[in-house]
Tab-separated table of C-alpha atoms in Angstrom:
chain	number	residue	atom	x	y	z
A	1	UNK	CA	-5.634	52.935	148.452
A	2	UNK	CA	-3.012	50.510	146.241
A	3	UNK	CA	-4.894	47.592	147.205
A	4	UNK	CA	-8.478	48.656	147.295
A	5	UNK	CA	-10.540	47.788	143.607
A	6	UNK	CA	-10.946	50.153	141.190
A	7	UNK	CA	-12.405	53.342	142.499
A	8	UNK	CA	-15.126	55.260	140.315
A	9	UNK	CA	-13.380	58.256	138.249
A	10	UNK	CA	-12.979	61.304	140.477
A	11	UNK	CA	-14.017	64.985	139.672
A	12	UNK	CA	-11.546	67.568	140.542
A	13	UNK	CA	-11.512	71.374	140.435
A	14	UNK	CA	-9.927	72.736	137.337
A	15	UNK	CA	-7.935	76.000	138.338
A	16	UNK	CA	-8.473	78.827	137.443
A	17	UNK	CA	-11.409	78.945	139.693
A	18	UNK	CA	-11.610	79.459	143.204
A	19	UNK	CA	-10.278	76.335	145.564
A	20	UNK	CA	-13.154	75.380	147.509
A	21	UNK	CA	-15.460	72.986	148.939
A	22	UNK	CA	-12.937	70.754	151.088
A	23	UNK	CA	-15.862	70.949	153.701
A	24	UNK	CA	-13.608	71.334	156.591
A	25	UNK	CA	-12.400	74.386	158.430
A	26	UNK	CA	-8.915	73.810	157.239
A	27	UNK	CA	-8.935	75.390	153.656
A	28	UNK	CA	-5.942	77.340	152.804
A	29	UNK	CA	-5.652	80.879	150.888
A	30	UNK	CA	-3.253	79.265	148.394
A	31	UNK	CA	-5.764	76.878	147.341
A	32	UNK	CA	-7.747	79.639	145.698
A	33	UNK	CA	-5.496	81.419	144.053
A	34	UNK	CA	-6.341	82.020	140.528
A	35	UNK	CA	-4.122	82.609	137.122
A	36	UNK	CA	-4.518	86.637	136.940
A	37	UNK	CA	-2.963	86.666	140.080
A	38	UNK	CA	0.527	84.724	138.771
A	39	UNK	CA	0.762	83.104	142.317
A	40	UNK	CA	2.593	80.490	140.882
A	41	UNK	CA	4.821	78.432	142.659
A	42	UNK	CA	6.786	75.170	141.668
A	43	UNK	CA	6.747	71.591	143.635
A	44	UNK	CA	9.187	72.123	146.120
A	45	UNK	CA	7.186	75.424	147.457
A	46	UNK	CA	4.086	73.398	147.288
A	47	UNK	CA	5.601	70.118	149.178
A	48	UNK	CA	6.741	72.376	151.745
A	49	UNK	CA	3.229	74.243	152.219
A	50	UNK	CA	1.660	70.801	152.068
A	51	UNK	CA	3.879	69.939	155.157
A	52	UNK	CA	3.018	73.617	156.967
A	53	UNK	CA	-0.994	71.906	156.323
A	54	UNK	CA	-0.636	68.590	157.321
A	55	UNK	CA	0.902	69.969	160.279
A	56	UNK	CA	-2.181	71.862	160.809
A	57	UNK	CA	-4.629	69.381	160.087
A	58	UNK	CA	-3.410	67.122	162.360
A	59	UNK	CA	-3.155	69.591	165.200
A	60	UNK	CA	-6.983	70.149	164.758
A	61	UNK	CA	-7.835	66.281	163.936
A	62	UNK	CA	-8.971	67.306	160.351
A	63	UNK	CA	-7.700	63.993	159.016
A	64	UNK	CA	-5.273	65.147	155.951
A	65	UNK	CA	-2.790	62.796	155.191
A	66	UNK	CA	0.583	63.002	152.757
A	67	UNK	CA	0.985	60.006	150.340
A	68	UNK	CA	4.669	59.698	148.230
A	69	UNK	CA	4.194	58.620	144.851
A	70	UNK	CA	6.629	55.619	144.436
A	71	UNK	CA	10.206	55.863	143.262
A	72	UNK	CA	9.478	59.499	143.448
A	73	UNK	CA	9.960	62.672	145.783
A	74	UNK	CA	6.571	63.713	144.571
A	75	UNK	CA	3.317	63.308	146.829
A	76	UNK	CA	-0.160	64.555	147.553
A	77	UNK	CA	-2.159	65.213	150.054
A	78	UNK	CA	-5.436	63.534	150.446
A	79	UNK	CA	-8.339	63.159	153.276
A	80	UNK	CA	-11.561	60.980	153.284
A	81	UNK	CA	-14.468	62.134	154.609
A	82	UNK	CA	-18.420	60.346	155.494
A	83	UNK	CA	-21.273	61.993	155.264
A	84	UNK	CA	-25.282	61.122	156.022
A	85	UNK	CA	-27.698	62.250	154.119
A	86	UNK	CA	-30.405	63.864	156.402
A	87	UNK	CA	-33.403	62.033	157.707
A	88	UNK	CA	-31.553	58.742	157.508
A	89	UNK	CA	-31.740	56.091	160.422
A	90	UNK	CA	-28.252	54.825	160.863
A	91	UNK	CA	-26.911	51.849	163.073
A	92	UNK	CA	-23.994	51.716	164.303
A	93	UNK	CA	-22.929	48.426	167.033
A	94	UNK	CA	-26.614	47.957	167.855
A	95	UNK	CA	-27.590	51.534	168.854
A	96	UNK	CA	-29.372	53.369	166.496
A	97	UNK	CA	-29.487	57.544	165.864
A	98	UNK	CA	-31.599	59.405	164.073
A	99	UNK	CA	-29.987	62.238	161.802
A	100	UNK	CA	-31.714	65.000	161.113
A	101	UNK	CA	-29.222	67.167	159.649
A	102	UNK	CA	-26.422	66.446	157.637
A	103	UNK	CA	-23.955	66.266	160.312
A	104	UNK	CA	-20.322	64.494	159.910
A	105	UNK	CA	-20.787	60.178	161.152
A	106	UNK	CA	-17.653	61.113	163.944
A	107	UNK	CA	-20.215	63.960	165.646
A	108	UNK	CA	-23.370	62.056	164.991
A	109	UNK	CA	-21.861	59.123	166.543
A	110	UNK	CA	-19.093	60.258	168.705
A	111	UNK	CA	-17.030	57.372	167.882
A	112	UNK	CA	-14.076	57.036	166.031
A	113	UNK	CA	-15.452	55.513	162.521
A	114	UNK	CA	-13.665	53.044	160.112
A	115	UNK	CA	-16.441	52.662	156.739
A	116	UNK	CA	-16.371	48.680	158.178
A	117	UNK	CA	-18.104	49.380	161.073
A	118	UNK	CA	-21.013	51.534	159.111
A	119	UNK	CA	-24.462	49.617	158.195
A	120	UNK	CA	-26.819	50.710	156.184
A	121	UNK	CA	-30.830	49.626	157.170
A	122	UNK	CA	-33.046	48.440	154.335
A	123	UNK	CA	-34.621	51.733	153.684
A	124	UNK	CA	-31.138	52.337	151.762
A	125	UNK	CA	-30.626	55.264	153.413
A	126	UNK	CA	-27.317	57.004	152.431
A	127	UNK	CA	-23.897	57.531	153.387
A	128	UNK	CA	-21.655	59.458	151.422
A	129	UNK	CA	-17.800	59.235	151.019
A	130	UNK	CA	-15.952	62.118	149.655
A	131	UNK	CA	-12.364	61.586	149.122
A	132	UNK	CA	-9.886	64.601	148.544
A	133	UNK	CA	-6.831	64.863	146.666
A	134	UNK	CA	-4.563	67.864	146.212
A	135	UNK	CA	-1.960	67.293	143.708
A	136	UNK	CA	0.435	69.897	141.854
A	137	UNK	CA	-0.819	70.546	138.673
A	138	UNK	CA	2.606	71.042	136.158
A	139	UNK	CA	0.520	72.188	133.865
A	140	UNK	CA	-0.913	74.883	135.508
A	141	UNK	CA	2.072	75.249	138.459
A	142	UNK	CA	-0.383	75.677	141.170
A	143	UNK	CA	-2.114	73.082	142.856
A	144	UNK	CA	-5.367	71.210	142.037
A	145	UNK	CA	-8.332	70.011	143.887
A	146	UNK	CA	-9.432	66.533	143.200
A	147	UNK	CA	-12.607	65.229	144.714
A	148	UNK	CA	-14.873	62.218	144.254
A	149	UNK	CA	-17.992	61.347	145.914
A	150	UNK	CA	-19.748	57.687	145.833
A	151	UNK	CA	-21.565	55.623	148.131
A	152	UNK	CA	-20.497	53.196	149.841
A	153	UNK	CA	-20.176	50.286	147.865
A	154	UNK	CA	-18.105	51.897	145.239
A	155	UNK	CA	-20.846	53.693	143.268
A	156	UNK	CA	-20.524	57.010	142.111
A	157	UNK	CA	-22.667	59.902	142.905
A	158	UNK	CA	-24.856	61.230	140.308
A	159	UNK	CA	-23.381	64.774	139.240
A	160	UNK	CA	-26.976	66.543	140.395
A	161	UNK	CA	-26.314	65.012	143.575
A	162	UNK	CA	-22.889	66.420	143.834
A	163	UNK	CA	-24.507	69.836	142.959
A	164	UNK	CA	-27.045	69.583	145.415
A	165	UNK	CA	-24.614	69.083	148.256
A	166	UNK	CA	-22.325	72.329	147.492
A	167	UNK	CA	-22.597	74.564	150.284
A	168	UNK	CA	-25.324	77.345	149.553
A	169	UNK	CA	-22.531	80.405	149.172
A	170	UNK	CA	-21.535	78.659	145.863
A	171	UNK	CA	-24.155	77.119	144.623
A	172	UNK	CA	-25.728	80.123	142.793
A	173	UNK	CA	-22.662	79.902	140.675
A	174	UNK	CA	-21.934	76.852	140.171
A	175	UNK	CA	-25.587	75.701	138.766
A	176	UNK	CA	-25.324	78.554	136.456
A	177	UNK	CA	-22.124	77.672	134.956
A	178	UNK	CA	-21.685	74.327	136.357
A	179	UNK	CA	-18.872	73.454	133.908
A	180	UNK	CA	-16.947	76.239	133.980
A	181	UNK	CA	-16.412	75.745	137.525
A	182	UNK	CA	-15.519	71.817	137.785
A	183	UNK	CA	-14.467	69.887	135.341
A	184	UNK	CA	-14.586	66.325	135.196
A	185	UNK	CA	-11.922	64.325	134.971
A	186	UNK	CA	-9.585	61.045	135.523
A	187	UNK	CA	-7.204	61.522	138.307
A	188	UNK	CA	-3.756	62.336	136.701
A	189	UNK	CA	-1.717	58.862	136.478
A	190	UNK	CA	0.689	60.053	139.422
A	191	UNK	CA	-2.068	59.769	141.949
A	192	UNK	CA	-4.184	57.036	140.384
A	193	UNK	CA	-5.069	54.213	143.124
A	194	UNK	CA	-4.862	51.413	140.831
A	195	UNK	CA	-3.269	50.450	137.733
A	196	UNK	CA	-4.695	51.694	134.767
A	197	UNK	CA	-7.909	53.820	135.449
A	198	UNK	CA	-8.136	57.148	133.703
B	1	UNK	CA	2.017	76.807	109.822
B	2	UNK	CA	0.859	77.910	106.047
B	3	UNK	CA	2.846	75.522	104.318
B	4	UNK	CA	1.503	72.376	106.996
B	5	UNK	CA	-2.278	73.027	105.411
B	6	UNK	CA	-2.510	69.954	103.685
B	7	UNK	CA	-1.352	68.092	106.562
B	8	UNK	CA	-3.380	70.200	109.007
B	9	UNK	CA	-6.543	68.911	106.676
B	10	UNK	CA	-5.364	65.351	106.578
B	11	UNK	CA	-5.554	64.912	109.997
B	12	UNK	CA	-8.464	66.906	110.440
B	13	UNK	CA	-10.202	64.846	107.975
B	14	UNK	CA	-8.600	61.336	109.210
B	15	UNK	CA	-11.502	59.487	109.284
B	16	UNK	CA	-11.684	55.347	110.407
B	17	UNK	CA	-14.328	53.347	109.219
B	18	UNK	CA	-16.312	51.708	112.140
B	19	UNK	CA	-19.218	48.373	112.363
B	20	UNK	CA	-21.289	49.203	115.117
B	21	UNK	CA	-22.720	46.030	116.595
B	22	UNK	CA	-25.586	45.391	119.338
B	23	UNK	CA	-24.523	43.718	122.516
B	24	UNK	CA	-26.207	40.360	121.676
B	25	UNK	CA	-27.709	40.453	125.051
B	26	UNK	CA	-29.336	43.385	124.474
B	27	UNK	CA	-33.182	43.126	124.064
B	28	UNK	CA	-34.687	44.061	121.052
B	29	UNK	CA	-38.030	43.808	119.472
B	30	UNK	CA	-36.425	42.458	115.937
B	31	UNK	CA	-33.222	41.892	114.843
B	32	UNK	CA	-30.789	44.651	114.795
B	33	UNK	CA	-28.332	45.407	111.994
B	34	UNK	CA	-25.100	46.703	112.183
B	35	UNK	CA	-24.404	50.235	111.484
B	36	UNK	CA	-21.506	51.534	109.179
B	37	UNK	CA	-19.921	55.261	110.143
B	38	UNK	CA	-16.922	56.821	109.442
B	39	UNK	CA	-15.638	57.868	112.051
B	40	UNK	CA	-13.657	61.306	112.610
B	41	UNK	CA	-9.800	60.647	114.495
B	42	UNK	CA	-9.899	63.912	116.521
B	43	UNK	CA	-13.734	64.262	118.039
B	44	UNK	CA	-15.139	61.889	120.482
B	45	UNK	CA	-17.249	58.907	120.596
B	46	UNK	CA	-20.351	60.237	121.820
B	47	UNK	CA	-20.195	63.262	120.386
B	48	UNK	CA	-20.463	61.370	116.794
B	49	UNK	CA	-23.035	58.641	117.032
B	50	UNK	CA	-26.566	60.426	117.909
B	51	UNK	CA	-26.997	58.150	114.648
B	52	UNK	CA	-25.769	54.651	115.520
B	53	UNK	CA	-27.892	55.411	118.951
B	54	UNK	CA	-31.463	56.215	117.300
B	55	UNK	CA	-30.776	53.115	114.615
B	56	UNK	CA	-30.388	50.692	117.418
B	57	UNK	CA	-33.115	52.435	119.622
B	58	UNK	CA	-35.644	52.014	117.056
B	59	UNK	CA	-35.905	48.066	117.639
B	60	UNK	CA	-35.857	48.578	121.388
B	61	UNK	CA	-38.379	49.130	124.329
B	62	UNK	CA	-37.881	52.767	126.068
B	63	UNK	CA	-37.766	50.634	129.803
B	64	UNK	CA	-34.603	48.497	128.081
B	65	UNK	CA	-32.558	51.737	127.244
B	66	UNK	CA	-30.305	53.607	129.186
B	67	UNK	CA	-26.665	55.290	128.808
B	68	UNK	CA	-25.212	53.989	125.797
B	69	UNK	CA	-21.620	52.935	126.090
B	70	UNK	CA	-19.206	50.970	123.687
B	71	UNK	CA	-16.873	48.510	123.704
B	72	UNK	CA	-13.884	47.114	121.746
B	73	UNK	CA	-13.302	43.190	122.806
B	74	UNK	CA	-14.222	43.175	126.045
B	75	UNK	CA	-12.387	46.810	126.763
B	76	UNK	CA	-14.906	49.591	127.284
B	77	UNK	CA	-14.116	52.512	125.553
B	78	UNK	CA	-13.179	55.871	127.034
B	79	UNK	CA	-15.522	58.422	125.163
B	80	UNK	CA	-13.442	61.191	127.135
B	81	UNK	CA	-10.436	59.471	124.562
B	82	UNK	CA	-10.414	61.000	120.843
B	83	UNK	CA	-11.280	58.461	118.633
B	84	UNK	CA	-8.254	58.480	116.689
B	85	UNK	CA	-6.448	57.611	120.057
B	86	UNK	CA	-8.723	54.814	121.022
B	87	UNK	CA	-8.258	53.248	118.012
B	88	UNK	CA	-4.512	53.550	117.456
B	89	UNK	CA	-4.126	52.212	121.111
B	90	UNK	CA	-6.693	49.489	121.212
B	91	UNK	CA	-6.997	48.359	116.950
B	92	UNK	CA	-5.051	49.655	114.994
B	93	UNK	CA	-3.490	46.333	113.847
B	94	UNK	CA	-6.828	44.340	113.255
B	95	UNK	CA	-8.507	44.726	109.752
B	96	UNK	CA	-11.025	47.099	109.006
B	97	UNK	CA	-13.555	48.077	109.436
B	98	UNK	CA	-13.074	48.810	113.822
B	99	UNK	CA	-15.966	46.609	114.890
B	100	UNK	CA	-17.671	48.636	118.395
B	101	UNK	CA	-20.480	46.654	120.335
B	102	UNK	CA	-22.941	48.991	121.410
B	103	UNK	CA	-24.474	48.406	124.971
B	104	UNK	CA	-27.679	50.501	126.693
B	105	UNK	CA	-27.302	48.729	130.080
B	106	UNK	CA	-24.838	47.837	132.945
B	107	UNK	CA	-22.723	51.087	132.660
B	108	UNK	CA	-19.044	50.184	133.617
B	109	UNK	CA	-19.240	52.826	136.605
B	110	UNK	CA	-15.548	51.889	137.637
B	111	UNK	CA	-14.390	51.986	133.894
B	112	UNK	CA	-16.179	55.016	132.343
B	113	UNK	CA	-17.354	58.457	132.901
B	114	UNK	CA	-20.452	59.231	132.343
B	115	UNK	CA	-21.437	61.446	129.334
B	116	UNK	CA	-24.654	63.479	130.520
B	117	UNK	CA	-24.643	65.383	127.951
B	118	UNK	CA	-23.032	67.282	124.722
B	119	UNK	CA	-22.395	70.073	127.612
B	120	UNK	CA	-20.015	67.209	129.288
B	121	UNK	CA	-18.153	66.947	126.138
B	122	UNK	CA	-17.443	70.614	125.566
B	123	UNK	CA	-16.112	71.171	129.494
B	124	UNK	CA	-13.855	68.390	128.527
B	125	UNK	CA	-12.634	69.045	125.519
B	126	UNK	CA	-12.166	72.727	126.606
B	127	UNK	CA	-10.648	71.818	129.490
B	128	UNK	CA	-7.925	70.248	127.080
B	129	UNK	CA	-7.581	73.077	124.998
B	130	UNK	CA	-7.316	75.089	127.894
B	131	UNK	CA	-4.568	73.281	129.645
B	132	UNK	CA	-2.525	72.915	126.128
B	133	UNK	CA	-2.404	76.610	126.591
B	134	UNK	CA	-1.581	76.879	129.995
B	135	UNK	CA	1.989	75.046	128.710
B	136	UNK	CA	2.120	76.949	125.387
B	137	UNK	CA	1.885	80.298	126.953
B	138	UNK	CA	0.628	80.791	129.949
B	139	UNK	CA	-2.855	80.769	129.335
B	140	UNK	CA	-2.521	84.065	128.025
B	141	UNK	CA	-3.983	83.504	124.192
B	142	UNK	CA	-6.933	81.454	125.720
B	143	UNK	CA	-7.772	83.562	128.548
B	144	UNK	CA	-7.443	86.766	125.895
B	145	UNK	CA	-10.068	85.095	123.737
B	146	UNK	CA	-13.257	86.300	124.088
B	147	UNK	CA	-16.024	83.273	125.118
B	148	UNK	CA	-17.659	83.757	121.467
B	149	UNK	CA	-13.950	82.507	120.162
B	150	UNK	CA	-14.188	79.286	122.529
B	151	UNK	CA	-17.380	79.178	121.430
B	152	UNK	CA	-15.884	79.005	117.827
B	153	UNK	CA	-13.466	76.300	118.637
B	154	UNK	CA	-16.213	73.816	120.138
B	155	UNK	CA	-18.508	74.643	117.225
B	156	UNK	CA	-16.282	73.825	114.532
B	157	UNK	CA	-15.398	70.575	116.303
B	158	UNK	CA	-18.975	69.350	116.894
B	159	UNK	CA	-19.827	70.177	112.685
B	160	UNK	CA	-16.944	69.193	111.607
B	161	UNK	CA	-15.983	72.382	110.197
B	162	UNK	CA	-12.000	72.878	109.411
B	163	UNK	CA	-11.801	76.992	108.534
B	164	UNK	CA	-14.224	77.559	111.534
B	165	UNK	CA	-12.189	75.358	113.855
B	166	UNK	CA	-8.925	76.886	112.699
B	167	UNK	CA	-9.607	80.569	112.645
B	168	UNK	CA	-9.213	80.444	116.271
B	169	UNK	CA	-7.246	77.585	116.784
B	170	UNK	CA	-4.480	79.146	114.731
B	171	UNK	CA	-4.084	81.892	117.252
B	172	UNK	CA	-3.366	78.915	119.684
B	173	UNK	CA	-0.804	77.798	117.365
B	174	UNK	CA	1.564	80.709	117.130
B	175	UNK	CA	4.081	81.534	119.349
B	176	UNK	CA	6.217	85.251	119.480
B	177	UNK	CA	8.875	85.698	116.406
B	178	UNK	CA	11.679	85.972	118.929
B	179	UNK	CA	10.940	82.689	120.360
B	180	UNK	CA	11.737	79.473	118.709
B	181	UNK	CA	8.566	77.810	119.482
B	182	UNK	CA	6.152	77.455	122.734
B	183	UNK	CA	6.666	77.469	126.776
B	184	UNK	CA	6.263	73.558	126.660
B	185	UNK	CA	5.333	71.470	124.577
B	186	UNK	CA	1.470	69.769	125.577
B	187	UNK	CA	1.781	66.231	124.509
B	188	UNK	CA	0.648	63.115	126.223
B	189	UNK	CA	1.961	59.750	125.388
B	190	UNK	CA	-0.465	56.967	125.789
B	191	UNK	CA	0.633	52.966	126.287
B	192	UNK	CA	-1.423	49.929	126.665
B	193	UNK	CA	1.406	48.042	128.133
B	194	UNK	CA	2.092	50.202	131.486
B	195	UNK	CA	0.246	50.346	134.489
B	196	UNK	CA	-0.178	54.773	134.314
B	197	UNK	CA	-2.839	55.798	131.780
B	198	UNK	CA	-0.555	58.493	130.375
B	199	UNK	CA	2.997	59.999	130.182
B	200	UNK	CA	2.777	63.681	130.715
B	201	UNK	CA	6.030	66.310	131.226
B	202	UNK	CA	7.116	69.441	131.137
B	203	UNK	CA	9.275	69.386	127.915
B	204	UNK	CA	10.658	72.542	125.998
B	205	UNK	CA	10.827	72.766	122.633
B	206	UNK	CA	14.035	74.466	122.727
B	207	UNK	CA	17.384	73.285	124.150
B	208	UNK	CA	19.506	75.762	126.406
B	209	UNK	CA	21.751	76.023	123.553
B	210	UNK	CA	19.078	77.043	120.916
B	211	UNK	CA	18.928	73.428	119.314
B	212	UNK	CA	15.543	72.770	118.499
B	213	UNK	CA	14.238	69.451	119.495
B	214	UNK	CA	12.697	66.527	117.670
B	215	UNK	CA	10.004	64.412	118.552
B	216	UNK	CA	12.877	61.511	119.203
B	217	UNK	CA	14.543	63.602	121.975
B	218	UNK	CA	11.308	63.636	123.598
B	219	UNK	CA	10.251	60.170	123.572
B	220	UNK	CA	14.255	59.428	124.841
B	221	UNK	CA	13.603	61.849	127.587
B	222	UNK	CA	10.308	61.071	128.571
B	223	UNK	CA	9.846	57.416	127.726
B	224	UNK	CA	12.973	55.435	126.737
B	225	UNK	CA	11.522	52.459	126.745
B	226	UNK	CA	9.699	53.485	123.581
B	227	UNK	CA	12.602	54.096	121.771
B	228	UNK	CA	15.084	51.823	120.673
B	229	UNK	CA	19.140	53.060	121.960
B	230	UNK	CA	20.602	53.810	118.426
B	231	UNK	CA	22.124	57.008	116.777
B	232	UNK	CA	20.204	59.815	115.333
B	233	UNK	CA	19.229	59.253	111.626
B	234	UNK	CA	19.933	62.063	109.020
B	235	UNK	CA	17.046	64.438	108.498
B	236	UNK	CA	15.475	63.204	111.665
B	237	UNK	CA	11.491	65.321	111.391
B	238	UNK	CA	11.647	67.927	113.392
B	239	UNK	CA	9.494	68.405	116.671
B	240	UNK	CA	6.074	69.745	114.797
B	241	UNK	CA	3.024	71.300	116.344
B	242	UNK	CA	-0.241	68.556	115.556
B	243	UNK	CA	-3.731	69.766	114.391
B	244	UNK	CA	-5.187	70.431	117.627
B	245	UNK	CA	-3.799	72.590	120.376
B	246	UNK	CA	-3.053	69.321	122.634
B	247	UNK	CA	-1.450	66.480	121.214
B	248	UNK	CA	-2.922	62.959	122.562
């Protein structure tokens, strides 16, 4: 991520609500822990439960990886996902597949996918990246969901379309009190990919 | 915090006078003029100019207009900054008045958020207020409040409205008689010439040996660069709260 360009802002989850949304199967209890419950824990508890999910991820292929902040014992955990929008037409080495449902590229495909190999055809049909970070929040001493969602080529995804894509359990809630549930934000400077965005 | 009134209301009431300028580029029916504001240090950018928007929208076509954004010499400007902070950082030693170009096309997705709506700006500025408290105490005199008294604190913010603003904010403000002062103090230091956006640690008012701190042994703790290696003067200020619950 150092050298890639400047990546749109992302959007994280503000504690205290409920952790959620990673998409995968591997979410953690810890992740939704909330103030009233004083679950709080300091770095070293959370490196160490980071490790514990790593582990886990990578036992089940679920793609989380650990990044070190430099000249620093601090880290994060982070995971990038793709997603098609349904009824698109993708191709993909020649061979083309027709989505109907908004399935992951890897099972759609069956092939291992790197965002270089993935075309687009002219009717601009749409694949989505999601990129995850969970950092340790000082402020709040638990840790913090950070995700961002954007196209492709860099662009950001409208914030309706980001609501639209929450799995149906939560979106009752969330389009009733969208911003009491996510808050918008800069990644904090320890986990920033490039200089100087906030 | 009775005796820091008046400088409670002069920093409430900083105010720095702006020229608002079209993006020549821009296209417009007739010639646009600039547009003079003063502009108030602790809101935010587009929670202040529903003005300077409608003056320049009024000599352009509805299909030429959309998300305003503004920009200080070639840097767009962070409406998710407070104002005072943006110009401190980016102006403050150019004459007055802070000329802003005003643009209504090619939003700087990799630069800026986007501001949907006043909504936006509430969630954010909440969110500060929020985690202020989260280092003050806990969370506990936010989460106590009832949503009426955040409510209050937003309200007073968007009009501009001291005694509304601080009859809640002042119960962010306090801390317990038998402590010297809060959990942490929330402060973020903010440099154009480093690569992070912000400095932000854990920092106690207090030392272990019941010494309170000053704002210099912050900065030497937290960013010695800043500060230049010589010995403490006499009467050094001590480390004082600022007008809102976060300091930025």
């Amino acid at each position: 991520m150092g050298t890639s360009p400047r990546l749109p802002s992302p959007m994280p989850v503000a504690p205290p609500a409920l952790g959620w949304a990673t998409g995968s199967g591997a979410e953690r209890s810890w992740l939704s822990f909330s103030m009233e419950e004083d679950e709080f824990f300091g770095e070293k508890t959370f490196q160490h439960c980071c490790a514990e999910f790593i582990r886990h991820s990578q036992q089940i292929g679920d793609g989380w990886e650990w990044r070190t902040l430099k000249d620093s014992s601090e880290g994060y955990m982070c995971k990038t996902h793709f997603q098609i929008k349904p009824e698109t037409l993708m191709s993909h080495s020649g061979a083309s597949a027709c989505v109907q449902t908004c399935l992951p590229i890897e099972e759609a495909l069956e092939l291992p996918l790197d965002d270089s190999e993935v075309t687009e055809t002219t009717t601009g049909s749409q694949v989505i990246k999601y990129e995850y970070h969970v950092l340790y929040s000082c402020s709040y001493q638990v840790p913090v969901l950070y995700f961002r969602a954007s196209f492709l080529d860099g662009r950001p995804l409208a914030l309706k379309d980001i609501w639209e894509r929450i799995h149906e359990c939560y979106k009752t809630r969330l389009l009733q009190e969208p911003w009491d549930t996510i808050t918008q934000q800069s990644l904090p400077p320890q986990a920033s990919p490039s200089p100087a965005h906030c | 915090m009775t005796d820091d009134k008046d400088v409670l209301r002069d920093v409430w009431f900083g105010r720095i006078p702006t020229c608002f300028t079209l993006y020549q580029d821009e296209i417009t029916e007739r010639e646009a003029e600039p547009y003079y504001l003063l502009l108030p240090r602790v809101s935010y950018l587009t929670l202040v100019t529903d003005k300077v928007k409608k003056h320049f929208q009024k000599v352009m076509r509805q299909e030429d207009i959309s998300e305003i954004w503004f920009e200080y010499e070639g840097t767009p400007l962070k409406w998710h900054y407070p104002i005072g902070l943006l110009f401190d950082l980016l102006a403050s030693s150019s004459a007055l008045p802070w000329n802003i170009t005003v643009h209504f096309k090619s939003f700087p997705e990799k630069d800026l958020l986007h501001c949907p709506s006043k909504d936006a700006i509430e969630a954010h500025f909440m969110s500060c207020v929020k985690e202020a408290d989260a280092l003050k105490h806990k969370s506990q005199v936010i989460n106590e409040m009832q949503k009426k008294d955040h409510k209050q604190l937003w309200m007073g913010l968007q009009n501009d409205r001291f005694d509304q603003f601080w009859a809640i904010n002042r119960k962010l403000m306090e801390y317990p008689a038998e402590e010297n002062g809060f959990r942490y103090i929330p402060f973020r230091i903010y440099q154009t010439t480093t690569e992070r956006p912000f400095i932000q640690k854990l920092f106690r008012p207090v030392a272990a040996d019941g010494q309170l701190h000053t704002l210099g042994d912050l900065l030497k703790d937290v960013c010695p660069s800043a500060v230049a290696p010589e010995g403490r003067e006499q009467n050094e200020p001590r480390l004082k709260t600022d007008s809102r619950s976060e300091q930025e």
